[in-house]
Structures are given as C-alpha cells and as structure tokens.
Short mmCIF file of C-alpha atoms and ligand atoms in Angstrom, two decimals:
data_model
loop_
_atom_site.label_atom_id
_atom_site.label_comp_id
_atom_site.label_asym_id
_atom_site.label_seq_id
_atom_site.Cartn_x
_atom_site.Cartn_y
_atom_site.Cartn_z
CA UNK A 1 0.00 0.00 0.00
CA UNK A 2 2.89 2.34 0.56
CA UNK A 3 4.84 1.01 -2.51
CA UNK A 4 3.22 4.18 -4.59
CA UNK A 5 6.28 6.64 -4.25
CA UNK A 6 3.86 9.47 -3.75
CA UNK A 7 4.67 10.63 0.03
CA UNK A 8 3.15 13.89 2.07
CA UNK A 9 6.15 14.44 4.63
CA UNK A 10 5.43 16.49 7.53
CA UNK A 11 7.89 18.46 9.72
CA UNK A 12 6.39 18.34 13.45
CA UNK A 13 9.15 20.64 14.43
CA UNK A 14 8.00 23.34 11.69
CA UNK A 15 4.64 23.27 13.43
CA UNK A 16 5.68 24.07 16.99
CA UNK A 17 8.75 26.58 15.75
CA UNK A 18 6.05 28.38 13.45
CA UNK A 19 3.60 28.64 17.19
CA UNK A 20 6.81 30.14 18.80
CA UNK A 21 6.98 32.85 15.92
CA UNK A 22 3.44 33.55 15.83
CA UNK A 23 3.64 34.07 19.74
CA UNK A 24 6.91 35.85 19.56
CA UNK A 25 5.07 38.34 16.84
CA UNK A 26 2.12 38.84 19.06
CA UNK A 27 3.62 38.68 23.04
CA UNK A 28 0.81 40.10 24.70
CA UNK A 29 -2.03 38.29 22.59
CA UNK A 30 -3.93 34.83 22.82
CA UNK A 31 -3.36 32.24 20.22
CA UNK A 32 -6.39 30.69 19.23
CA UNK A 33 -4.51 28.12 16.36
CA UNK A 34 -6.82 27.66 13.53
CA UNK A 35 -7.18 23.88 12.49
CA UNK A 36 -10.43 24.11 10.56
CA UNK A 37 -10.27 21.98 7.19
CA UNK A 38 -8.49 18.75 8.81
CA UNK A 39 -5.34 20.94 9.85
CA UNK A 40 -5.63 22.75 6.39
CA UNK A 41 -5.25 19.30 4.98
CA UNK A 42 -2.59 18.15 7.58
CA UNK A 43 -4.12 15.71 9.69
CA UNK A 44 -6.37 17.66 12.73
CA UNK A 45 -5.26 15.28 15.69
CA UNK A 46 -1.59 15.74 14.54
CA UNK A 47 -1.41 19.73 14.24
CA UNK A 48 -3.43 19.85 17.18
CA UNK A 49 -0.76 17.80 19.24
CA UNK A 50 2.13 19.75 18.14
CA UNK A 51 0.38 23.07 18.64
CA UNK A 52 -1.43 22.45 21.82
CA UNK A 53 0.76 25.24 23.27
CA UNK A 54 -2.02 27.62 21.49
CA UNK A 55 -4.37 29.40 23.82
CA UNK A 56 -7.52 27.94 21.86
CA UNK A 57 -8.23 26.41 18.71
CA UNK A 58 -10.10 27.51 15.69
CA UNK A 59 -12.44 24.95 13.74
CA UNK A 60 -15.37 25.10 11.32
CA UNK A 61 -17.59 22.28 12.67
CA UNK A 62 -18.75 20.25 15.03
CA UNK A 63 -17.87 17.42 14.14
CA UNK A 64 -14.29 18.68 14.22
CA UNK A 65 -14.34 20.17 17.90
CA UNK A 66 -16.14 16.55 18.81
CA UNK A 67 -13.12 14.42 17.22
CA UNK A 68 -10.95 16.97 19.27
CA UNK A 69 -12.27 16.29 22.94
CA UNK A 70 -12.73 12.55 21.75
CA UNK A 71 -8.75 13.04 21.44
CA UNK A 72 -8.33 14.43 25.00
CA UNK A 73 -7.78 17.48 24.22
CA UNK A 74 -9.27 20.52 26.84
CA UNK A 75 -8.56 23.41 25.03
CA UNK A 76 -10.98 26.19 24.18
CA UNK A 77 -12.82 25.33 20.89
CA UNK A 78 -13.90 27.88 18.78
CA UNK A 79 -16.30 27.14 16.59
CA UNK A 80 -16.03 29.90 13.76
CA UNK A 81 -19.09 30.19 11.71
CA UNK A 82 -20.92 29.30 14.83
CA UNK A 83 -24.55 27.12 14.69
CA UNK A 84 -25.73 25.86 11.94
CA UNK A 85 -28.75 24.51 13.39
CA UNK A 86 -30.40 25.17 16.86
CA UNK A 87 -29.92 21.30 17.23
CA UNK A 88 -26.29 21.39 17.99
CA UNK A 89 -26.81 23.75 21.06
CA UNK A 90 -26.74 20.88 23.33
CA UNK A 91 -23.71 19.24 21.99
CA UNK A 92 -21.85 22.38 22.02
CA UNK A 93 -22.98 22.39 25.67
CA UNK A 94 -21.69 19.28 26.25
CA UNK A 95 -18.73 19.87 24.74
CA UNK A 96 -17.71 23.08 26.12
CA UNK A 97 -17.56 25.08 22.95
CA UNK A 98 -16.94 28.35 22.28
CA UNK A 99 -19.49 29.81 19.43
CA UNK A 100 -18.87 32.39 16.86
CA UNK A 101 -22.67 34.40 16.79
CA UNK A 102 -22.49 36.29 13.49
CA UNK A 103 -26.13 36.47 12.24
CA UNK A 104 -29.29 37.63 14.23
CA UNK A 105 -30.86 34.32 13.77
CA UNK A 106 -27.90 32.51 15.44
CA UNK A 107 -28.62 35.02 18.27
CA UNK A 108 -32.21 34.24 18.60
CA UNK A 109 -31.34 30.32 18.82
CA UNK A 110 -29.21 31.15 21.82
CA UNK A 111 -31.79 33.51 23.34
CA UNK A 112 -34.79 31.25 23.01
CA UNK A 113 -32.74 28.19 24.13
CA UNK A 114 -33.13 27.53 27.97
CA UNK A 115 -29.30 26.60 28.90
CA UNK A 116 -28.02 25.86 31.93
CA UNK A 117 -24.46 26.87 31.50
CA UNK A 118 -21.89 29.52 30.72
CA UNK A 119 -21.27 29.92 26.76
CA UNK A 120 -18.37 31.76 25.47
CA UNK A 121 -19.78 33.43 22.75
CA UNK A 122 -17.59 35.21 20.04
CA UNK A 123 -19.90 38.39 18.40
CA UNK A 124 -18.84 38.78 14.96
CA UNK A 125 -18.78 42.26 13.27
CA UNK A 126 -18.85 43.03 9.73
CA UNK A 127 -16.08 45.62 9.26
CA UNK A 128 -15.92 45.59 5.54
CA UNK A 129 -15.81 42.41 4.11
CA UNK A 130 -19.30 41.85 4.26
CA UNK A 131 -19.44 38.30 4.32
CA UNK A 132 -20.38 37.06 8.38
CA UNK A 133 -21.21 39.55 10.80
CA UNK A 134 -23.05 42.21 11.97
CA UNK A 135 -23.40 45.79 11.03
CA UNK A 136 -21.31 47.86 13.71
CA UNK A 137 -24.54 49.80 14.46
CA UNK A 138 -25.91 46.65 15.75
CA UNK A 139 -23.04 45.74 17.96
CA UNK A 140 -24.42 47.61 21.18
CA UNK A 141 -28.23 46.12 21.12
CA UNK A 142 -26.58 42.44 20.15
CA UNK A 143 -24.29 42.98 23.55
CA UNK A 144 -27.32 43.92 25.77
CA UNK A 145 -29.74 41.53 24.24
CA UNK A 146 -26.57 38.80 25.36
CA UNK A 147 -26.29 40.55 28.55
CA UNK A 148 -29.93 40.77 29.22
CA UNK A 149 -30.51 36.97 28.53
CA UNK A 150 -31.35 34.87 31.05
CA UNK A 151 -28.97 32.16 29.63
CA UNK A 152 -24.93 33.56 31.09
CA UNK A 153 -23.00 34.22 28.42
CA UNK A 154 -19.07 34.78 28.26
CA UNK A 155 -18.28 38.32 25.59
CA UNK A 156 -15.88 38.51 22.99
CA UNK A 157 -16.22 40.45 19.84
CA UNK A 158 -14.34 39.37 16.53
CA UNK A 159 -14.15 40.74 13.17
CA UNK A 160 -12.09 39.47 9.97
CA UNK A 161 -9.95 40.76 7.14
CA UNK A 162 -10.62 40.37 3.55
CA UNK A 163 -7.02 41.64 2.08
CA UNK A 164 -4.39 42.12 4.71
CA UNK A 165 -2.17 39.69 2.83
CA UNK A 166 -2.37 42.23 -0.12
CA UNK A 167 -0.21 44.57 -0.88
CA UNK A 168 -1.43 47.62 -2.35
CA UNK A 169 -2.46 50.78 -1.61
CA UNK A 170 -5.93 50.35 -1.94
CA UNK A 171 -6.16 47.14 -0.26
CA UNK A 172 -3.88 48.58 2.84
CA UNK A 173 -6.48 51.49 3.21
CA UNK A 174 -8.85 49.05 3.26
CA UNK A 175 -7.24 47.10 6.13
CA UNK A 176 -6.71 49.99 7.96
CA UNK A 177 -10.29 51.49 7.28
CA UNK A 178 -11.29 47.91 8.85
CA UNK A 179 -8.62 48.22 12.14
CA UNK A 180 -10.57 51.76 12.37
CA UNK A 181 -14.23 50.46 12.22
CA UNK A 182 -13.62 47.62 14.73
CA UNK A 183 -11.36 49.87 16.95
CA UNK A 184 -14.33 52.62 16.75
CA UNK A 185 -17.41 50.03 17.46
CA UNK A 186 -15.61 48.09 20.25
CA UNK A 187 -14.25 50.99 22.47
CA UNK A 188 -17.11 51.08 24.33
CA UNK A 189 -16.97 47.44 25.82
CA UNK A 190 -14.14 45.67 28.20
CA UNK A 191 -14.42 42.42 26.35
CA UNK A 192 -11.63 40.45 24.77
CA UNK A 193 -11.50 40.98 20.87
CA UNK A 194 -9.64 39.40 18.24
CA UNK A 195 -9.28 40.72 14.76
CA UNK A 196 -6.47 39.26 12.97
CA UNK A 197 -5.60 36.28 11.02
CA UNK A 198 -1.64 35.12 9.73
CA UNK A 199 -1.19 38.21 7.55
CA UNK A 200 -2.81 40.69 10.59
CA UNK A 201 -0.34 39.33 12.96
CA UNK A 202 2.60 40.20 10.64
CA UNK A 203 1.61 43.68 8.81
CA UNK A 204 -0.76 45.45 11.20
CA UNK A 205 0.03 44.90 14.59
CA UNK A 206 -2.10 47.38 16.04
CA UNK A 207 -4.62 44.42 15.13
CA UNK A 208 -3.28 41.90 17.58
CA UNK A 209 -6.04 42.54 20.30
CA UNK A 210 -6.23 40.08 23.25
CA UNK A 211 -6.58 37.25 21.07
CA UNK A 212 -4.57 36.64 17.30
CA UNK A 213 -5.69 34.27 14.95
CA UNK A 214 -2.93 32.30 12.70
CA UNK A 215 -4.18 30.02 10.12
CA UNK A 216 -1.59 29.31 7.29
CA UNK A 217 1.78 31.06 8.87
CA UNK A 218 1.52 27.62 11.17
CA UNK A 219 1.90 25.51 8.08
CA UNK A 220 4.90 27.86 6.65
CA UNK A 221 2.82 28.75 4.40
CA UNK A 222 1.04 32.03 3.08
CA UNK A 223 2.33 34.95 0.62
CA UNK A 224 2.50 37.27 2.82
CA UNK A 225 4.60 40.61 1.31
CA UNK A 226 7.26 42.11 3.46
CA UNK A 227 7.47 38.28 5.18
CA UNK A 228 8.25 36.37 2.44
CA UNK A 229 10.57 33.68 4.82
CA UNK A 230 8.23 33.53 7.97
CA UNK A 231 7.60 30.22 8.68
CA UNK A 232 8.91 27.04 8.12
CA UNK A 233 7.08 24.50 5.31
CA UNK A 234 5.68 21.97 7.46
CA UNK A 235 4.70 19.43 3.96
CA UNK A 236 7.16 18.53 1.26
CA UNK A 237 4.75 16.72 -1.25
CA UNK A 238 7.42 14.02 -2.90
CA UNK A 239 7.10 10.96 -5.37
CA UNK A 240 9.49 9.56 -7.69
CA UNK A 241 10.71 9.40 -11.13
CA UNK A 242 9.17 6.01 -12.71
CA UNK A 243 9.96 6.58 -16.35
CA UNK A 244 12.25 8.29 -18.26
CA UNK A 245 12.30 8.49 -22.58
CA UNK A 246 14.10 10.06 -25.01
CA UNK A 247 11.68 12.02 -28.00
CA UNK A 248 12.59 13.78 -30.82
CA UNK A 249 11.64 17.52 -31.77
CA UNK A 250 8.51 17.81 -33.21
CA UNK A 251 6.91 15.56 -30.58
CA UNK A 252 4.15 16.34 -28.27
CA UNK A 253 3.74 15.26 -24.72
CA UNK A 254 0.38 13.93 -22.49
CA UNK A 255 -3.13 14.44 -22.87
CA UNK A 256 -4.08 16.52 -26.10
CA UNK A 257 -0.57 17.16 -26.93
CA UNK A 258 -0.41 20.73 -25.24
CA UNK A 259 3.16 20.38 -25.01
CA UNK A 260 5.39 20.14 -28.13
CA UNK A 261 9.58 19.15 -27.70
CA UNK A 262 11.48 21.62 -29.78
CA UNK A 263 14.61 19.91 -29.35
CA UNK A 264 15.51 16.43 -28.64
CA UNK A 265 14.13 15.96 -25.26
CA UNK A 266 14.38 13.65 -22.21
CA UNK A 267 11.02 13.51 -20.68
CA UNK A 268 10.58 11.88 -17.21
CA UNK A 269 7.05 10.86 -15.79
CA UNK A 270 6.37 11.62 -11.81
CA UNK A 271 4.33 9.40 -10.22
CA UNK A 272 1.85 12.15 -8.79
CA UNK A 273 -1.60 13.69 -10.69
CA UNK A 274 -4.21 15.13 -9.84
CA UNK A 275 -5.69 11.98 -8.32
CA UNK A 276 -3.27 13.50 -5.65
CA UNK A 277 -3.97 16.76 -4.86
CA UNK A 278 -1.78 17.96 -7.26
CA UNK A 279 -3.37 20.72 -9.34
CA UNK A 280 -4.74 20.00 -12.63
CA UNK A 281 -4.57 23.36 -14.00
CA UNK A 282 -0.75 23.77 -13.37
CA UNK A 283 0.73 24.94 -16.66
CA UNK A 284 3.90 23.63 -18.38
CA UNK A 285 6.60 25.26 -17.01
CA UNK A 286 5.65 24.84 -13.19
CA UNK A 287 8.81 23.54 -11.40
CA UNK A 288 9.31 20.54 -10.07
CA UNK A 289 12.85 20.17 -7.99
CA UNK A 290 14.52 16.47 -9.06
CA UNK A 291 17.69 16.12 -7.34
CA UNK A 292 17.52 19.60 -6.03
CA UNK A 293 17.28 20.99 -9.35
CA UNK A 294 14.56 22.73 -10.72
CA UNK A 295 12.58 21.39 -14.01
CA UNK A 296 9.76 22.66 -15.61
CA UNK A 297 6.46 20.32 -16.12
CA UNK A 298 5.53 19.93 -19.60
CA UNK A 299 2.15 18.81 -21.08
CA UNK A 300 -0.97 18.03 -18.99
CA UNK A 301 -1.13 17.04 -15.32
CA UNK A 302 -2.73 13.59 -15.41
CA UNK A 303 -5.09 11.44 -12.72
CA UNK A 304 -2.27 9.94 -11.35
CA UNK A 305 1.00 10.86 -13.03
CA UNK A 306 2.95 14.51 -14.34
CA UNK A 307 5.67 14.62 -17.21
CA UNK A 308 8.59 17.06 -16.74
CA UNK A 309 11.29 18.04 -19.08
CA UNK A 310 15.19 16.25 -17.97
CA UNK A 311 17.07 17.77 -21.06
CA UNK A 312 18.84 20.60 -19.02
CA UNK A 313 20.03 18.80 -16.26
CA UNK A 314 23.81 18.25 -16.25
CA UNK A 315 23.36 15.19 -14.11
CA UNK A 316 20.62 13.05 -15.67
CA UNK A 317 18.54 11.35 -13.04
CA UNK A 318 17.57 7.77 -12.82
CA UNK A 319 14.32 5.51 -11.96
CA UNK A 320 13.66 5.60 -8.68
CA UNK A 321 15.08 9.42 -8.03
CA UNK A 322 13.03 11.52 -5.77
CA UNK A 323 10.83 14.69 -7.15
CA UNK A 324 9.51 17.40 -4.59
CA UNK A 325 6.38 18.67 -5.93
CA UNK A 326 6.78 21.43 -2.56
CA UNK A 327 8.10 21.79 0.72
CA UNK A 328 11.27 23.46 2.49
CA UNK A 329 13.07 24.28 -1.26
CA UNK A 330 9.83 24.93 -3.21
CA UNK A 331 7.08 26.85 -1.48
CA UNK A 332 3.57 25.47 -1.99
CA UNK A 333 2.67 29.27 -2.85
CA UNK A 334 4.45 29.61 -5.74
CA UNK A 335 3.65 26.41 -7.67
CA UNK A 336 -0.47 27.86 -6.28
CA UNK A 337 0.66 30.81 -7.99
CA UNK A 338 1.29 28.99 -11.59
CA UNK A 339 -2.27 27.50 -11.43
CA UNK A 340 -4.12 30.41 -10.44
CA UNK A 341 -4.95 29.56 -7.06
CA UNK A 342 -3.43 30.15 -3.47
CA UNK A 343 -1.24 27.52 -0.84
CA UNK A 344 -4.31 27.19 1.07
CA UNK A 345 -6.31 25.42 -1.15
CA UNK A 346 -3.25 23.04 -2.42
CA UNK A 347 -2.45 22.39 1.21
CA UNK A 348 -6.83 21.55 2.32
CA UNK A 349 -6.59 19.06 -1.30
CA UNK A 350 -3.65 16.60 -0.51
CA UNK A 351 -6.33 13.14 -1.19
CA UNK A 352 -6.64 10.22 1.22
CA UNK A 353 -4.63 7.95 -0.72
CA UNK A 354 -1.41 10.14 -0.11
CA UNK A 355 0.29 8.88 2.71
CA UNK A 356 1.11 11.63 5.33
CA UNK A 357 4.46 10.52 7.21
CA UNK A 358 5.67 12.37 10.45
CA UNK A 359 8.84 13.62 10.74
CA UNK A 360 11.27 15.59 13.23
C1 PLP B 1 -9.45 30.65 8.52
C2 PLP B 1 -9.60 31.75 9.48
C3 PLP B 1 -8.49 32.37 10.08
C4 PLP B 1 -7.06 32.03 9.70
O1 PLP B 1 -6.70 32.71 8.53
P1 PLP B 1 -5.22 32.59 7.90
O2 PLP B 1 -5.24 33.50 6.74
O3 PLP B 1 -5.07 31.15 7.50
O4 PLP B 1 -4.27 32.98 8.97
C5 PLP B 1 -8.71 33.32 11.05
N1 PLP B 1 -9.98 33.69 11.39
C6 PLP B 1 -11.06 33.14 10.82
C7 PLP B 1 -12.42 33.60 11.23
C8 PLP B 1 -10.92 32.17 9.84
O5 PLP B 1 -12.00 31.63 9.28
#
C-alpha cells in the first residue's frame, strides 16, 4: 500500500517553531490556532498535538471540535461560523464550545434556548468584508440583548480581514479602514476581541487585540509581502521518477498534446496527478525540484502521473530518483501561484490515498 512513491512528509518541528513565531510576533495576545479543514489538509489530531501550546483552537464544525475532545484534548474550541442549526446547542454544551454568533438568527437560537451553563460566545462584526457579521450599528443592542438573557453568556467580539495579505495601496487602506471600524465600534466594551488572522499578525500589529488568529503562517505557508521567509514549510509533497524516454523535436507530450519538444528531449514521468492533490490546471513550465534541481512540467497534469522536461540537467537522473512537488526548497505558494490559485487550497486538497508521514 505504501509502494506508490507518492509521500506527504510532515515536519512536526515546523509546526511548533512556526507557534513560537506567531507568539513571539504577538507577546501580549492569545493564540487561538486555527485547524479548521483537517489541519488545512494536515491531519487535525496531529497539528493539534504539536500546537497544543495555542491558547484555543479555531475549527469550522462540530464534528471537528467533537473528534478533538474525543482526542483528550481541553482546550478552548472555537467554533467559527458558529450554529448551523439550533440542534447542535446541546452538543456544544456538552462539549464546552466556544461559538462564533455572526447572524441575528444565530442570536435568537441562543436567546430562546433555555441553557443551563456559561457559553463563550464570540460576536462577529462586519467591518468591511461583508461576508459574516453584523453591522457595527448593531453591535451595542446584540451585547445587551446577550447581557440581558437569562442564559450567562461569556463576551468577545471578533471581526475578519478580507485583504491584509495584499499589498497595495488600496487594499492597505482598506485594512486599515477595517482596524478603524472595529477599533471605533468596540471601544465602548471591556471584552476580549480578536481581529487578525496570519497576515494581521505580521503587517498590522495594532490588530493583535487580546486574542490573534494564525491560520496558514503555522503551516509555513502564506504569501504574505514584506514576510516572504516567515515560517517554516511543514509538507514537502514528494514521489518519484518512474519513467524516463528520449523524444525527438517535433513531438508532443500527455493528454491533447499541449506540449510540443522543440529539441531532442528527455522527458521523465512523476508518479503524482491530480488523483493527488496535485493541481490539474498547473501549466507547463511549473517547477518541479529532481535532485535539487529545478525542471519545468511539460504537457498536462494527469489522474495519477505529471511529465517534466530532464534535457537541461547536467546530471541526468535515474528511476527511482526523488521529485519534490513542494516543501522546504519549493514553497507550496508559488507552484499555487502557476495555477491560479493560493497555498491554502493546495495544502486543504492533498487526497486520502497520499500517505502523510511524520517527521522531526
Ligand atoms: C481561517 C480563518 C483564520 C485564519 O486565517 P489565515 O489566513 O489562515 O491565517 C482566522 N480567522 C477566521 C475567522 C478564519 O475563518
């Protein structure tokens, strides 16, 4: 079963060194470690081991806070879109879960529910992205309707940032319009707050708060400008070479021949596809690192296999060689880059039949 070459290594160290940073970044802050997505694709149990130095954690369901006390584990739970359904109040009772409350319905299922003990309740506030939340006018009548309840409830208030990881000026006004709006429609309250995610914690530390929220800097991962090194890569996606042929020019390569050789080429084949996680849409040219050295991909990503161009390499690799897809040498954001998407969702679509290995 583990005879297929293609391998998900992860660096356990790399997830504890990238908690120091966050917490060395943000001394006087929380860390509520978000996890949501299966550890953004890394296994939830494992990244919630090696981080359990975090404050709290950060998932997006129930059924992911429940596998997490099922573990053992007595950290604070946020859940952080909150109820779905008035149905899970009691198990988030049980559980001792903390609740995002971003909508007024939510709200009304937690004011109409008869519950016997403290919730920690996390009042979300639009401030600009307009996605979950509610309108900053509404934050004072959504605290006294809380504090008014007969049911005991725990205050925090939360926002989120659409574009801090963007670097422009229109998009930094933005952020800072957003730091404003929260800063403006909080000062009135003692409560905890929490407003930033990875790319808050690094560019706008007047955003820390009493509690930060890191999502992909924990996985070394993230394009964040001005921080281009912070973290370290915690997965280095490998497989192996299991074919290599000589073609002439002239010759095309893969699936509908997108790829023609205009020279005599050496053309290996990488066990890894899209069967994988590896992205479909990557383009020829996105690098692959064989030996070290980097080598474009040529012609279509397949189901289960990619073809890269050997010609340039000085040393020419054999059967059996190892190919990093990313990791440590070749950041997951950059080959997200060539296909148009971002390291998060690469990271979240590593498939079940890609063995995930611990290392130190
Ligand atoms: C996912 C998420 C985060 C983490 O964001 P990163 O960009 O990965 O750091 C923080 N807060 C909320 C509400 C989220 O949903």
């Amino acid at each position: 079963m583990m005879y297929r070459p293609a391998k998900a290594y992860l660096c356990l160290s790399a997830l504890k060194n990238n908690l120091k940073s966050v917490q060395a970044m943000a001394p006087d802050s929380k860390v509520l470690a978000v996890i949501k997505a299966n550890g953004y694709g890394h296994g939830i149990e494992r990244v919630a081991h090696q981080l359990s130095g975090a404050d709290a954690f950060g998932v997006a369901s129930i059924d992911e806070a429940m596998l997490l006390r099922q573990k053992g584990f007595l950290h604070r739970i946020l859940l952080l879109e909150g109820l779905f359904s008035e149905a899970e109040i009691p198990v988030v009772i049980q559980n001792r879960l903390d609740l995002v409350v971003h909508s007024q319905h939510q709200l009304n299922w937690l004011l109409n529910s008869k519950i016997s003990s403290q919730i920690s309740v996390w009042v979300k506030v639009d401030t600009g992205m307009h996605r979950l939340g509610f309108e900053p006018k509404e934050l004072p009548s959504v605290i006294s309707r809380l504090q008014n309840s007969a049911n005991e409830f725990c205050i925090h208030i939360m926002s989120h940032f659409s574009s801090a990881d963007e670097k422009s000026a229109s998009a930094e006004l933005f952020t800072q319009q957003q730091i404003d709006t929260f800063e403006d429609c909080t000062a009135a309250f003692t409560f905890n707050r929490s407003l930033a995610n990875s790319a808050g914690i690094m560019r706008y530390p007047l955003s820390h708060y009493e509690w930060v929220r890191p999502g992909i800097t924990l996985y070394g991962a993230g394009d964040i400008p001005g921080f281009e090194n912070h973290g370290e890569a915690v997965m280095q996606l490998e497989s192996e070479i299991i074919s290599i042929k000589n073609i002439p020019a002239g010759e095309s390569v893969g699936y509908a021949n997108t790829w023609t050789a205009q020279r005599p080429s050496t053309i290996g084949v990488i066990a890894i596809g899209y069967g994988d996680g590896y992205p479909r849409h990557a383009p020829s040219g996105t690098p692959v690192l064989i030996n070290g050295q980097r080598v474009p991909l040529v012609g279509r990503v397949s189901m289960d296999m990619i073809t890269v161009d050997l010609t340039d390499l000085a040393v020419q690799p054999q059967i059996g060689d190892c190919a990093v897809l990313w990791g440590k040498e070749l950041s997951v954001d950059e080959i997200a880059r060539f296909s148009g998407t971002i390291g998060y969702e690469l990271l979240c679509g590593i498939t079940k039949r890609v063995p995930m290995i611990e290392v130190q």
